CSV table of C-alpha atoms in Angstrom, one decimal:
chain,number,residue,atom,x,y,z
A,1,MET,CA,4.1,-5.5,-21.7
A,2,ARG,CA,2.5,-6.2,-18.3
A,3,ARG,CA,2.8,-10.0,-18.9
A,4,GLU,CA,6.5,-9.5,-19.8
A,5,LEU,CA,7.0,-7.5,-16.6
A,6,ILE,CA,5.4,-10.3,-14.5
A,7,VAL,CA,7.5,-13.0,-16.2
A,8,SER,CA,10.7,-11.0,-15.7
A,9,PHE,CA,9.7,-10.5,-12.1
A,10,LEU,CA,9.4,-14.2,-11.5
A,11,LEU,CA,12.5,-15.0,-13.5
A,12,VAL,CA,14.5,-12.7,-11.2
A,13,SER,CA,13.1,-14.7,-8.4
A,14,ALA,CA,14.1,-17.9,-10.2
A,15,LEU,CA,17.6,-16.8,-10.8
A,16,SER,CA,17.9,-16.1,-7.0
A,17,ALA,CA,16.6,-19.5,-6.1
A,18,TYR,CA,16.8,-20.1,-2.3
A,19,GLY,CA,18.5,-16.7,-2.0
A,20,VAL,CA,17.3,-13.4,-0.6
A,21,ILE,CA,15.9,-10.8,-3.0
A,22,SER,CA,16.0,-7.1,-2.2
A,23,ARG,CA,13.3,-5.1,-3.9
A,24,ASN,CA,11.6,-1.7,-3.6
A,25,VAL,CA,8.0,-1.8,-2.2
A,26,ILE,CA,7.2,1.8,-3.0
A,27,ASP,CA,9.2,4.9,-3.9
A,28,PHE,CA,7.2,8.0,-3.4
A,29,SER,CA,9.3,10.0,-5.8
A,30,GLU,CA,8.0,7.8,-8.6
A,31,TYR,CA,4.6,6.9,-7.2
A,32,ASP,CA,2.4,9.6,-8.8
A,33,GLN,CA,3.9,9.2,-12.3
A,34,ARG,CA,3.4,5.4,-12.2
A,35,ILE,CA,-0.2,5.8,-11.1
A,36,LYS,CA,-0.9,8.1,-14.0
A,37,LEU,CA,0.5,5.7,-16.5
A,38,GLN,CA,-2.2,3.1,-15.4
A,39,PHE,CA,-5.2,5.2,-16.4
A,40,GLU,CA,-6.3,5.9,-19.9
A,41,GLY,CA,-9.7,7.3,-18.8
A,42,PRO,CA,-10.8,10.3,-16.7
A,43,GLU,CA,-8.9,12.2,-14.1
A,44,GLU,CA,-11.7,11.9,-11.5
A,45,SER,CA,-13.4,8.7,-10.5
A,46,TYR,CA,-17.2,8.4,-11.0
A,47,ILE,CA,-20.0,5.9,-10.6
A,48,THR,CA,-22.1,4.7,-13.5
A,49,ASN,CA,-25.5,3.1,-13.1
A,50,ILE,CA,-26.7,2.3,-16.6
A,51,ASP,CA,-28.2,-1.1,-15.9
A,52,GLY,CA,-29.2,-0.7,-12.2
A,53,GLN,CA,-25.8,-2.1,-11.0
A,54,PRO,CA,-23.5,0.8,-9.8
A,55,ARG,CA,-20.0,0.5,-11.1
A,56,ILE,CA,-16.9,2.5,-10.5
A,57,VAL,CA,-14.8,4.1,-13.3
A,58,PHE,CA,-11.6,5.0,-11.6
A,59,GLY,CA,-9.6,8.2,-12.3
A,60,TYR,CA,-6.0,8.6,-11.3
A,61,LYS,CA,-6.5,11.7,-9.1
A,62,ASP,CA,-8.0,9.7,-6.3
A,63,PHE,CA,-4.9,7.6,-6.0
A,64,LEU,CA,-2.3,10.4,-6.1
A,65,LEU,CA,-0.3,11.4,-3.0
A,66,GLU,CA,-2.4,14.5,-2.5
A,67,SER,CA,-5.4,12.2,-1.9
A,68,TRP,CA,-3.7,10.0,0.8
A,69,THR,CA,-5.3,10.2,4.1
A,70,VAL,CA,-4.5,10.1,7.8
A,71,LYS,CA,-6.9,7.9,9.7
A,72,LEU,CA,-6.8,8.2,13.6
A,73,ASN,CA,-7.8,5.5,16.0
A,74,GLU,CA,-11.3,5.9,17.4
A,75,SER,CA,-10.5,7.6,20.7
A,76,ALA,CA,-8.3,10.1,18.9
A,77,ASN,CA,-10.6,10.8,16.0
A,78,LEU,CA,-12.2,14.0,17.2
A,79,ASP,CA,-13.0,16.8,14.8
A,80,GLN,CA,-10.1,19.0,15.7
A,81,ASN,CA,-7.6,16.2,15.4
A,82,ARG,CA,-9.1,14.9,12.2
A,83,PHE,CA,-9.2,18.2,10.4
A,84,GLN,CA,-5.5,18.9,11.3
A,85,SER,CA,-4.3,15.5,10.1
A,86,TYR,CA,-3.5,15.0,6.4
A,87,CYS,CA,-0.9,14.0,3.8
A,88,LYS,CA,0.6,15.9,0.9
A,89,PRO,CA,3.5,15.6,-1.6
A,90,VAL,CA,6.6,17.5,-0.5
A,91,GLU,CA,9.8,18.3,-2.3
A,92,SER,CA,13.0,17.1,-0.5
A,93,LYS,CA,16.3,18.5,-1.6
A,94,ARG,CA,17.9,15.1,-0.9
A,95,PHE,CA,15.3,12.7,-2.3
A,96,GLY,CA,12.9,14.7,-4.6
A,97,THR,CA,9.2,14.1,-4.0
A,98,VAL,CA,8.3,12.4,-0.7
A,99,ILE,CA,5.1,12.0,1.1
A,100,GLY,CA,4.6,14.4,4.1
A,101,ALA,CA,2.1,13.9,6.9
A,102,ARG,CA,0.8,16.2,9.5
A,103,ILE,CA,-0.8,14.4,12.5
A,104,HIS,CA,-2.6,16.1,15.4
A,105,PHE,CA,-2.6,13.6,18.3
A,106,PRO,CA,-4.6,14.1,21.5
A,107,THR,CA,-2.9,16.2,24.2
A,108,TRP,CA,-4.3,14.1,27.0
A,109,LYS,CA,-2.7,10.8,28.2
A,110,ASN,CA,-4.1,8.2,25.9
A,111,ASN,CA,-2.6,5.7,23.5
A,112,ALA,CA,-3.2,6.8,19.9
A,113,ASN,CA,-2.1,5.9,16.4
A,114,ALA,CA,-2.4,7.2,12.9
A,115,LEU,CA,-2.7,5.3,9.6
A,116,LEU,CA,-1.2,6.9,6.5
A,117,GLN,CA,-2.9,5.3,3.5
A,118,PRO,CA,-4.5,5.9,0.1
A,119,PRO,CA,-8.3,6.6,0.2
A,120,PHE,CA,-8.8,3.3,-1.7
A,121,PRO,CA,-6.8,0.1,-1.5
A,122,ILE,CA,-3.9,-0.1,-4.0
A,123,LYS,CA,-5.1,-2.2,-7.0
A,124,ILE,CA,-3.4,-5.6,-7.2
A,125,TYR,CA,-4.8,-6.9,-10.5
A,126,ASP,CA,-5.6,-5.3,-13.8
A,127,ASP,CA,-8.8,-5.9,-15.9
A,128,GLU,CA,-7.2,-9.1,-17.3
A,129,GLY,CA,-6.4,-10.5,-13.8
A,130,ARG,CA,-2.7,-9.8,-14.1
A,131,TYR,CA,-0.5,-8.2,-11.4
A,132,MET,CA,-0.2,-4.4,-11.5
A,133,ASN,CA,1.5,-1.8,-9.2
A,134,ILE,CA,4.5,-4.1,-8.9
A,135,SER,CA,7.0,-2.2,-6.7
A,136,ASN,CA,4.4,0.6,-6.4
A,137,GLY,CA,2.8,-0.9,-3.4
A,138,VAL,CA,2.4,-4.5,-4.6
A,139,MET,CA,4.9,-7.3,-3.9
A,140,PRO,CA,4.1,-10.6,-5.7
A,141,ASN,CA,5.9,-13.9,-5.1
A,142,VAL,CA,6.8,-13.3,-1.5
A,143,SER,CA,7.5,-16.4,0.6
A,144,GLU,CA,9.4,-15.4,3.7
A,145,VAL,CA,10.3,-11.8,4.7
A,146,ARG,CA,13.8,-11.2,6.0
A,147,SER,CA,13.5,-7.4,6.5
A,148,VAL,CA,11.4,-4.3,5.9
A,149,SER,CA,13.0,-0.9,5.8
A,150,MET,CA,11.8,2.6,5.5
A,151,TRP,CA,13.5,6.0,4.8
A,152,ILE,CA,11.8,8.4,7.1
A,153,SER,CA,12.6,11.9,8.4
A,154,GLY,CA,12.2,12.4,12.2
A,155,ARG,CA,11.8,15.5,14.4
A,156,ASN,CA,12.9,14.2,17.8
A,157,TYR,CA,9.5,12.8,18.8
A,158,PRO,CA,9.4,9.5,20.7
A,159,TYR,CA,6.9,7.9,18.5
A,160,GLY,CA,7.0,4.4,16.9
A,161,ALA,CA,6.6,3.6,13.2
A,162,SER,CA,5.3,0.4,11.5
A,163,VAL,CA,4.6,-0.7,7.9
A,164,ARG,CA,1.4,-2.8,7.5
A,165,PHE,CA,0.7,-5.1,4.5
A,166,ARG,CA,-2.3,-7.2,3.4
A,167,ASP,CA,-1.8,-10.7,2.0
A,168,LYS,CA,-3.8,-12.8,-0.4
A,169,ASN,CA,-6.0,-14.1,2.5
A,170,GLU,CA,-7.0,-10.5,3.4
A,171,GLU,CA,-4.9,-10.8,6.6
A,172,TYR,CA,-2.7,-8.1,7.9
A,173,LYS,CA,1.1,-8.4,8.5
A,174,GLU,CA,2.6,-5.5,10.4
A,175,PHE,CA,6.4,-4.8,10.7
A,176,PHE,CA,7.6,-2.4,13.4
A,177,VAL,CA,10.6,-0.6,12.0
A,178,GLY,CA,11.7,1.6,14.9
A,179,TRP,CA,11.4,4.9,16.9
A,180,LEU,CA,11.4,8.4,15.5
A,181,ASN,CA,13.3,10.0,18.4
A,182,PHE,CA,16.0,11.5,16.0
A,183,GLU,CA,16.4,14.5,13.7
A,184,GLY,CA,16.6,14.2,9.9
A,185,TRP,CA,16.6,11.2,7.5
A,186,ARG,CA,17.2,7.7,8.7
A,187,LYS,CA,16.6,4.2,7.3
A,188,LEU,CA,14.6,2.3,10.0
A,189,MET,CA,14.5,-1.4,9.6
A,190,TYR,CA,12.6,-4.4,10.9
A,191,VAL,CA,14.7,-7.6,10.8
A,192,ASN,CA,12.8,-11.0,11.1
A,193,PRO,CA,14.3,-12.7,14.2
A,194,ASN,CA,13.1,-16.1,13.0
A,195,PHE,CA,14.6,-15.9,9.5
A,196,SER,CA,17.6,-18.2,8.8
A,197,GLU,CA,19.6,-18.8,5.7
A,198,ARG,CA,20.7,-22.2,6.9
A,199,PHE,CA,18.9,-25.0,5.1
A,200,ASN,CA,19.0,-27.3,8.2
A,201,ALA,CA,17.1,-24.7,10.2
A,202,LYS,CA,14.2,-24.5,7.7
A,203,ILE,CA,11.1,-26.7,7.3
A,204,LEU,CA,11.5,-28.1,3.8
A,205,ARG,CA,8.3,-28.9,1.9
A,206,ARG,CA,6.8,-28.8,-1.5
A,207,GLU,CA,4.4,-25.9,-2.0
A,208,PRO,CA,1.4,-26.2,-4.4
A,209,LEU,CA,1.8,-24.0,-7.4
A,210,TYR,CA,-0.7,-23.3,-10.2
A,211,PRO,CA,-3.7,-22.7,-10.0
A,212,LYS,CA,-3.0,-21.7,-6.4
A,213,ASP,CA,-2.4,-17.9,-6.2
A,214,VAL,CA,1.2,-16.8,-5.9
A,215,PRO,CA,1.5,-15.2,-2.5
A,216,TYR,CA,1.7,-11.4,-2.5
A,217,LEU,CA,1.9,-8.5,0.0
A,218,VAL,CA,0.3,-5.2,-0.8
A,219,LEU,CA,1.0,-2.0,1.2
A,220,ASP,CA,-2.0,-1.2,3.4
A,221,ALA,CA,-0.7,1.6,5.7
A,222,ILE,CA,2.2,3.3,7.4
A,223,ILE,CA,1.4,3.5,11.1
A,224,ILE,CA,2.6,6.1,13.6
A,225,TYR,CA,2.2,5.2,17.3
A,226,ARG,CA,2.0,7.7,20.1
A,227,TYR,CA,1.8,6.2,23.6
A,228,ALA,CA,0.0,7.7,26.5
A,229,ASP,CA,3.1,9.1,28.3
A,230,GLN,CA,4.4,10.9,25.2
A,231,ILE,CA,3.8,14.5,24.0
A,232,GLY,CA,0.7,15.1,22.0
A,233,GLY,CA,-0.5,17.8,19.6
A,234,ASP,CA,0.9,18.5,16.1
A,235,PHE,CA,3.6,16.2,14.6
A,236,VAL,CA,5.0,16.1,11.1
A,237,THR,CA,7.1,13.5,9.3
A,238,TYR,CA,8.2,12.7,5.7
A,239,ILE,CA,8.7,9.3,4.1
A,240,LYS,CA,10.8,8.6,1.0
A,241,SER,CA,10.5,4.9,0.3
A,242,ILE,CA,10.0,1.4,1.7
A,243,ASP,CA,12.1,-1.7,0.8
A,244,MET,CA,11.8,-5.4,1.5
A,245,GLU,CA,14.2,-8.4,1.6
A,246,TYR,CA,12.4,-11.7,1.0
A,247,THR,CA,12.7,-15.2,-0.4
A,248,PRO,CA,10.6,-16.0,-3.4
A,249,TYR,CA,7.7,-18.5,-3.5
A,250,VAL,CA,8.2,-19.6,-7.1
A,251,VAL,CA,11.9,-20.5,-7.7
A,252,ASP,CA,11.8,-23.0,-10.6
A,253,SER,CA,12.4,-21.2,-14.0
A,254,ASP,CA,11.0,-24.2,-15.9
A,255,VAL,CA,7.6,-23.6,-14.4
A,256,VAL,CA,7.7,-20.0,-15.7
A,257,GLU,CA,9.2,-20.6,-19.1
A,258,ASP,CA,7.8,-23.9,-20.3
A,259,ILE,CA,4.0,-23.6,-20.4
A,260,ASN,CA,2.0,-20.6,-19.5
A,261,ASP,CA,-0.7,-22.2,-17.3
A,262,GLU,CA,-2.8,-19.1,-17.0
A,263,GLU,CA,-2.9,-18.5,-20.7
A,264,VAL,CA,-4.2,-22.1,-21.1
A,265,TRP,CA,-6.7,-22.3,-18.2
A,266,GLN,CA,-7.6,-18.7,-17.2
A,267,ILE,CA,-8.3,-19.9,-13.6
A,268,ILE,CA,-6.4,-17.1,-11.8
A,269,THR,CA,-7.8,-14.5,-14.2
A,270,THR,CA,-11.4,-15.6,-13.5
A,271,ARG,CA,-10.8,-15.7,-9.8
A,272,ALA,CA,-9.1,-12.3,-9.9
A,273,LYS,CA,-12.0,-10.7,-11.9
A,274,ARG,CA,-14.5,-12.1,-9.4
A,275,ARG,CA,-12.5,-10.7,-6.5
A,276,GLN,CA,-12.1,-7.4,-8.3
A,277,LYS,CA,-15.9,-7.2,-8.8
A,278,LEU,CA,-16.6,-7.9,-5.2
A,279,GLU,CA,-14.0,-5.2,-4.2
A,280,GLU,CA,-15.7,-2.7,-6.6
A,281,MET,CA,-19.1,-3.4,-4.9
A,282,ARG,CA,-17.5,-2.5,-1.6
A,283,LEU,CA,-15.9,0.6,-3.0
A,284,VAL,CA,-19.0,2.0,-4.6
A,285,GLU,CA,-20.4,3.2,-1.3
A,286,ASP,CA,-17.0,4.4,-0.1
A,287,LEU,CA,-16.5,6.4,-3.3
A,288,TYR,CA,-20.0,7.9,-3.1
A,289,LEU,CA,-19.4,9.2,0.4
A,290,TYR,CA,-15.9,10.3,-0.5
A,291,GLN,CA,-17.2,12.3,-3.4
A,292,GLN,CA,-20.1,13.8,-1.5
A,293,GLU,CA,-17.7,15.1,1.1
A,294,LYS,CA,-15.4,16.6,-1.6
A,295,TYR,CA,-18.4,18.3,-3.2
A,296,ARG,CA,-19.6,19.6,0.2
A,297,MET,CA,-16.2,21.2,0.9
A,298,GLN,CA,-16.1,22.8,-2.6
A,299,LEU,CA,-19.6,24.4,-2.5
A,300,ASN,CA,-19.8,28.1,-2.1
A,301,LYS,CA,-23.6,28.2,-1.9
A,302,ASP,CA,-26.4,26.3,-0.4
A,303,PRO,CA,-28.1,24.2,-3.2
A,304,ILE,CA,-31.4,24.2,-1.3
A,305,VAL,CA,-31.6,27.9,-0.2
A,306,ASP,CA,-29.5,29.6,-2.9
A,307,LYS,CA,-31.4,28.4,-6.0
């Protein structure tokens, strides 16, 4: 099923060869349900250590909207600000489930920003090395971005909003979509000033395909900027979805339909599994600290004193 989804995704790109594709990056009204469908195991994540090598068994609850975090920049990350900054799913009469964020910025004059993001990076590959979370935070086959747009609800605050992605080289790409000095829902948009649909304006070259990874972008964070001369304190906003217009990297349908390179050679799968293993090693410590803090907040007695 997942393989068919990836092939159909690339075929859509192929049919739109040299055209611009418009696709949903993430829709928060569908996000939680799509996350739950990925997991056949436990609700809660946990760490196993059977053979002396800690491994993570992921549960879906740690990826739901209720677990998304607000991460303040270092100078703003004081206890009061951090405790009063968090995300939660909210029901909108217009759009259904959206993600809501409360951010407590410093009240003094100092530049500050807040990152809205899941506690762990959105998974790009499944256990077989195939793409997952397509249009649920992951955008495979992206060559050149023409625009990035976001449905967001403002409250007349003069703050800026950006969408930040991570690419296959672990580099960040940030797109500033606009200002939040308005009331209610608006679709803010970044338009690439260097994008052109004229062939004579482009640098034409052949790009290596398999076994080179197909380029992808994965949602890393939604960023809210508050500048020093702007009001501080509490701020709330709601986000419905993010969309992207782009040109595809793979455009030749023969490449997709004739021979399944990956099925024959397993090069990308092996590479993806190695990358996934390294990512899990990094996440083990993060998950341990994350769970310890959750347990600490749930305790109603002192485990040392109240035995």
